[in-house]
C-alpha cells in the first residue's frame, strides 16, 4: 500500500517555508512596515498614557459636507483632544509648515505629497464643529511611522512615534473635566461610521471622486501653478522671480522662497 505521508511530508515543509517567506516579504513592504509602525504606536500610547485621563480612538470615519473623512487616531484627554495623522514614508523628507506640498527624496528620486498638516487641519475643523469646541482645545499632530528622516526643521507637532508622547505630555493645562472628556468620547463614537468593509469602500470612492474632480480642474487651468514647485534643497516653495541685473536682467526664473538662506534657482524651461 502506498504511504502518502512520505509524499506529503516534503510538501508540507515547503508550504511552511513559502508561508514564512510571504510573511517576511509582507512586513518588509511599505504596507507591512506601516502596519507595524501603527501597531507599535498603539502599544506605546496604551502603555505610556493613563487610560483614566487619555482615551484612544482609532480609524474614525466621519461624514462631511463633501463625503467622508478618516482620522487615523484621536486621543481625548482632560488636557485637550489630539488629532493624529500617521504617515508611512522612507527616505528624506523636506517640508515647511505652510507649504502646500512636501517632498520625499529616496534613492535620488523625488516625489511630492500633500502637506500632512494641511490634511490634518480638515480633521481638526470637523471635530471642532462636531463637538462645538474652541480651536485652542484641539491639537493637530503628524507622526511619521516609517523609516523617514526629516531634512528640514519641522514644527514641534510633526514627530516620530516617541516624540508623540513628548508632545502630548507637554500639555499640562486641564481643559476638560472627566465628565466632559467622556462626553466627547461618546459623541465621537456616536457620530463615527461603523468600522466595516463597506465604510472603507465608501471612503475610498469619495477620495477617488475628489481626486478626479481636482485633476479635471487642473487640466482646465491655463498656466501651471508655481505653488506645485518645490525646492529640492530645503523643501520650501519655488516662486516666480525676475532677474534685476547681469546678463539675464529682465528674464524670469524660479527661485526659492527662503532666499537668501537658500539660493536654489531653476530655469522656467525646466
Short mmCIF file of N, CA and C in Angstrom, two decimals, residues 81-161:
data_model
loop_
_atom_site.label_atom_id
_atom_site.label_comp_id
_atom_site.label_asym_id
_atom_site.label_seq_id
_atom_site.Cartn_x
_atom_site.Cartn_y
_atom_site.Cartn_z
N UNK A 81 -7.85 67.55 23.06
CA UNK A 81 -8.08 66.46 22.11
C UNK A 81 -6.98 66.51 21.07
N UNK A 82 -6.28 65.40 20.89
CA UNK A 82 -5.15 65.31 19.97
C UNK A 82 -5.58 64.53 18.73
N UNK A 83 -5.52 65.21 17.59
CA UNK A 83 -5.91 64.60 16.31
C UNK A 83 -4.63 64.20 15.59
N UNK A 84 -4.45 62.90 15.38
CA UNK A 84 -3.17 62.36 14.92
C UNK A 84 -3.29 61.81 13.50
N UNK A 85 -2.46 62.32 12.63
CA UNK A 85 -2.34 61.82 11.25
C UNK A 85 -1.02 61.06 11.14
N UNK A 86 -1.07 59.78 10.78
CA UNK A 86 0.15 58.99 10.66
C UNK A 86 0.56 58.88 9.20
N UNK A 87 1.87 58.94 8.96
CA UNK A 87 2.42 58.84 7.62
C UNK A 87 3.52 57.77 7.60
N UNK A 88 3.43 56.90 6.60
CA UNK A 88 4.43 55.84 6.45
C UNK A 88 5.30 56.14 5.24
N UNK A 89 6.45 56.76 5.47
CA UNK A 89 7.37 57.12 4.40
C UNK A 89 8.78 56.69 4.77
N UNK A 90 9.61 56.53 3.77
CA UNK A 90 11.03 56.30 3.98
C UNK A 90 11.79 57.33 3.15
N UNK A 91 13.09 57.43 3.40
CA UNK A 91 13.89 58.40 2.66
C UNK A 91 13.95 59.73 3.38
N UNK A 92 14.36 60.77 2.66
CA UNK A 92 14.47 62.12 3.20
C UNK A 92 13.17 62.88 2.97
N UNK A 93 12.75 63.62 3.98
CA UNK A 93 11.53 64.41 3.89
C UNK A 93 11.87 65.89 4.01
N UNK A 94 11.43 66.67 3.02
CA UNK A 94 11.62 68.12 3.02
C UNK A 94 10.24 68.77 3.10
N UNK A 95 10.11 69.77 3.95
CA UNK A 95 8.83 70.45 4.04
C UNK A 95 8.86 71.60 5.01
N UNK A 96 7.83 72.41 4.95
CA UNK A 96 7.69 73.52 5.89
C UNK A 96 6.22 73.59 6.30
N UNK A 97 5.96 74.29 7.38
CA UNK A 97 4.63 74.30 7.96
C UNK A 97 3.56 74.80 7.00
N UNK A 98 3.88 75.82 6.19
CA UNK A 98 2.85 76.48 5.38
C UNK A 98 2.88 76.10 3.89
N UNK A 99 3.85 75.32 3.44
CA UNK A 99 3.89 74.94 2.03
C UNK A 99 2.76 73.97 1.71
N UNK A 100 2.27 74.00 0.48
CA UNK A 100 1.15 73.15 0.09
C UNK A 100 1.55 71.69 -0.01
N UNK A 101 2.77 71.44 -0.46
CA UNK A 101 3.24 70.07 -0.61
C UNK A 101 4.59 69.90 0.05
N UNK A 102 4.91 68.66 0.40
CA UNK A 102 6.22 68.29 0.92
C UNK A 102 6.88 67.37 -0.09
N UNK A 103 8.19 67.15 0.07
CA UNK A 103 8.94 66.34 -0.88
C UNK A 103 9.59 65.16 -0.19
N UNK A 104 9.48 64.01 -0.83
CA UNK A 104 10.18 62.80 -0.39
C UNK A 104 11.30 62.52 -1.38
N UNK A 105 12.52 62.38 -0.89
CA UNK A 105 13.66 62.04 -1.73
C UNK A 105 14.18 60.67 -1.32
N UNK A 106 14.16 59.73 -2.27
CA UNK A 106 14.61 58.37 -1.97
C UNK A 106 15.36 57.82 -3.17
N UNK A 107 16.60 57.43 -2.93
CA UNK A 107 17.46 56.91 -4.00
C UNK A 107 17.55 57.87 -5.18
N UNK A 108 17.59 59.16 -4.88
CA UNK A 108 17.73 60.17 -5.93
C UNK A 108 16.43 60.54 -6.63
N UNK A 109 15.35 59.86 -6.30
CA UNK A 109 14.07 60.15 -6.93
C UNK A 109 13.23 60.99 -5.98
N UNK A 110 12.61 62.06 -6.50
CA UNK A 110 11.83 62.97 -5.67
C UNK A 110 10.34 62.86 -5.99
N UNK A 111 9.54 62.77 -4.95
CA UNK A 111 8.09 62.73 -5.07
C UNK A 111 7.49 63.78 -4.15
N UNK A 112 6.43 64.41 -4.59
CA UNK A 112 5.74 65.37 -3.74
C UNK A 112 4.45 64.76 -3.20
N UNK A 113 4.07 65.19 -2.00
CA UNK A 113 2.81 64.73 -1.41
C UNK A 113 2.20 65.89 -0.62
N UNK A 114 0.92 65.81 -0.39
CA UNK A 114 0.21 66.89 0.29
C UNK A 114 0.80 67.13 1.67
N UNK A 115 0.96 68.39 2.03
CA UNK A 115 1.41 68.74 3.37
C UNK A 115 0.45 68.10 4.38
N UNK A 116 0.94 67.14 5.19
CA UNK A 116 0.03 66.43 6.11
C UNK A 116 -0.58 67.34 7.18
N UNK A 117 0.07 68.47 7.46
CA UNK A 117 -0.51 69.41 8.41
C UNK A 117 -1.79 70.02 7.84
N UNK A 118 -1.78 70.30 6.53
CA UNK A 118 -2.98 70.82 5.88
C UNK A 118 -4.07 69.75 5.84
N UNK A 119 -3.66 68.53 5.57
CA UNK A 119 -4.60 67.42 5.54
C UNK A 119 -5.26 67.24 6.91
N UNK A 120 -4.46 67.34 7.96
CA UNK A 120 -4.99 67.14 9.31
C UNK A 120 -5.80 68.34 9.79
N UNK A 121 -5.56 69.48 9.18
CA UNK A 121 -6.33 70.68 9.56
C UNK A 121 -7.82 70.46 9.33
N UNK A 122 -8.14 69.79 8.23
CA UNK A 122 -9.55 69.50 7.94
C UNK A 122 -10.14 68.60 9.02
N UNK A 123 -9.37 67.61 9.45
CA UNK A 123 -9.83 66.71 10.52
C UNK A 123 -10.12 67.50 11.80
N UNK A 124 -9.21 68.41 12.12
CA UNK A 124 -9.37 69.23 13.32
C UNK A 124 -10.66 70.06 13.24
N UNK A 125 -10.90 70.69 12.10
CA UNK A 125 -12.07 71.55 11.95
C UNK A 125 -13.36 70.73 12.01
N UNK A 126 -13.34 69.52 11.47
CA UNK A 126 -14.53 68.68 11.52
C UNK A 126 -14.85 68.29 12.96
N UNK A 127 -13.83 67.93 13.73
CA UNK A 127 -14.05 67.58 15.13
C UNK A 127 -14.48 68.80 15.94
N UNK A 128 -13.89 69.93 15.62
CA UNK A 128 -14.25 71.16 16.32
C UNK A 128 -15.74 71.46 16.13
N UNK A 129 -16.21 71.28 14.90
CA UNK A 129 -17.63 71.52 14.60
C UNK A 129 -18.51 70.47 15.27
N UNK A 130 -18.09 69.21 15.21
CA UNK A 130 -18.87 68.13 15.79
C UNK A 130 -19.06 68.30 17.30
N UNK A 131 -17.98 68.70 17.99
CA UNK A 131 -18.00 68.79 19.45
C UNK A 131 -18.31 70.20 19.96
N UNK A 132 -18.45 71.15 19.02
CA UNK A 132 -18.71 72.56 19.39
C UNK A 132 -17.67 73.07 20.38
N UNK A 133 -16.38 72.93 19.98
CA UNK A 133 -15.28 73.31 20.85
C UNK A 133 -14.50 74.48 20.29
N UNK A 134 -13.82 75.19 21.16
CA UNK A 134 -12.90 76.23 20.73
C UNK A 134 -11.67 75.59 20.11
N UNK A 135 -11.05 76.30 19.17
CA UNK A 135 -9.89 75.76 18.46
C UNK A 135 -8.72 75.48 19.39
N UNK A 136 -8.62 76.21 20.51
CA UNK A 136 -7.47 76.03 21.40
C UNK A 136 -7.57 74.79 22.28
N UNK A 137 -8.61 73.99 22.07
CA UNK A 137 -8.76 72.75 22.84
C UNK A 137 -8.49 71.51 21.99
N UNK A 138 -8.16 71.70 20.71
CA UNK A 138 -7.87 70.59 19.81
C UNK A 138 -6.49 70.80 19.20
N UNK A 139 -5.67 69.75 19.22
CA UNK A 139 -4.29 69.87 18.78
C UNK A 139 -4.01 68.89 17.63
N UNK A 140 -3.40 69.40 16.59
CA UNK A 140 -3.04 68.60 15.42
C UNK A 140 -1.62 68.04 15.58
N UNK A 141 -1.46 66.74 15.30
CA UNK A 141 -0.15 66.09 15.38
C UNK A 141 0.03 65.18 14.17
N UNK A 142 1.21 65.25 13.54
CA UNK A 142 1.55 64.35 12.43
C UNK A 142 2.70 63.46 12.89
N UNK A 143 2.53 62.14 12.75
CA UNK A 143 3.53 61.18 13.21
C UNK A 143 4.03 60.36 12.01
N UNK A 144 5.33 60.38 11.77
CA UNK A 144 5.93 59.56 10.72
C UNK A 144 6.37 58.23 11.32
N UNK A 145 5.71 57.15 10.90
CA UNK A 145 5.98 55.84 11.48
C UNK A 145 6.94 55.00 10.64
N UNK A 146 7.29 55.47 9.45
CA UNK A 146 8.20 54.71 8.58
C UNK A 146 9.66 55.05 8.86
N UNK A 147 10.51 54.76 7.90
CA UNK A 147 11.95 54.99 8.04
C UNK A 147 12.33 56.32 7.39
N UNK A 148 11.62 57.36 7.75
CA UNK A 148 11.85 58.67 7.16
C UNK A 148 12.80 59.49 8.03
N UNK A 149 13.54 60.40 7.38
CA UNK A 149 14.43 61.31 8.08
C UNK A 149 14.10 62.73 7.65
N UNK A 150 13.80 63.59 8.61
CA UNK A 150 13.50 64.98 8.30
C UNK A 150 14.79 65.70 7.94
N UNK A 151 14.81 66.35 6.79
CA UNK A 151 16.00 67.09 6.35
C UNK A 151 15.80 68.59 6.45
N UNK A 152 14.64 69.01 6.90
CA UNK A 152 14.39 70.43 7.18
C UNK A 152 13.78 70.52 8.57
N UNK A 153 13.87 71.69 9.17
CA UNK A 153 13.30 71.87 10.50
C UNK A 153 11.79 71.71 10.44
N UNK A 154 11.26 70.89 11.33
CA UNK A 154 9.83 70.64 11.37
C UNK A 154 9.19 71.32 12.58
N UNK A 155 7.90 71.68 12.48
CA UNK A 155 7.19 72.21 13.64
C UNK A 155 7.18 71.16 14.76
N UNK A 156 6.95 71.58 15.99
CA UNK A 156 7.01 70.64 17.11
C UNK A 156 5.87 69.63 17.11
N UNK A 157 4.88 69.82 16.22
CA UNK A 157 3.79 68.84 16.13
C UNK A 157 3.95 67.90 14.94
N UNK A 158 5.15 67.84 14.37
CA UNK A 158 5.49 66.82 13.37
C UNK A 158 6.62 65.99 13.98
N UNK A 159 6.33 64.73 14.29
CA UNK A 159 7.23 63.96 15.14
C UNK A 159 7.36 62.51 14.66
N UNK A 160 8.33 61.83 15.29
CA UNK A 160 8.42 60.37 15.20
C UNK A 160 7.57 59.80 16.34
N UNK A 161 7.32 58.47 16.36
CA UNK A 161 6.42 57.91 17.38
C UNK A 161 6.74 58.29 18.83
#
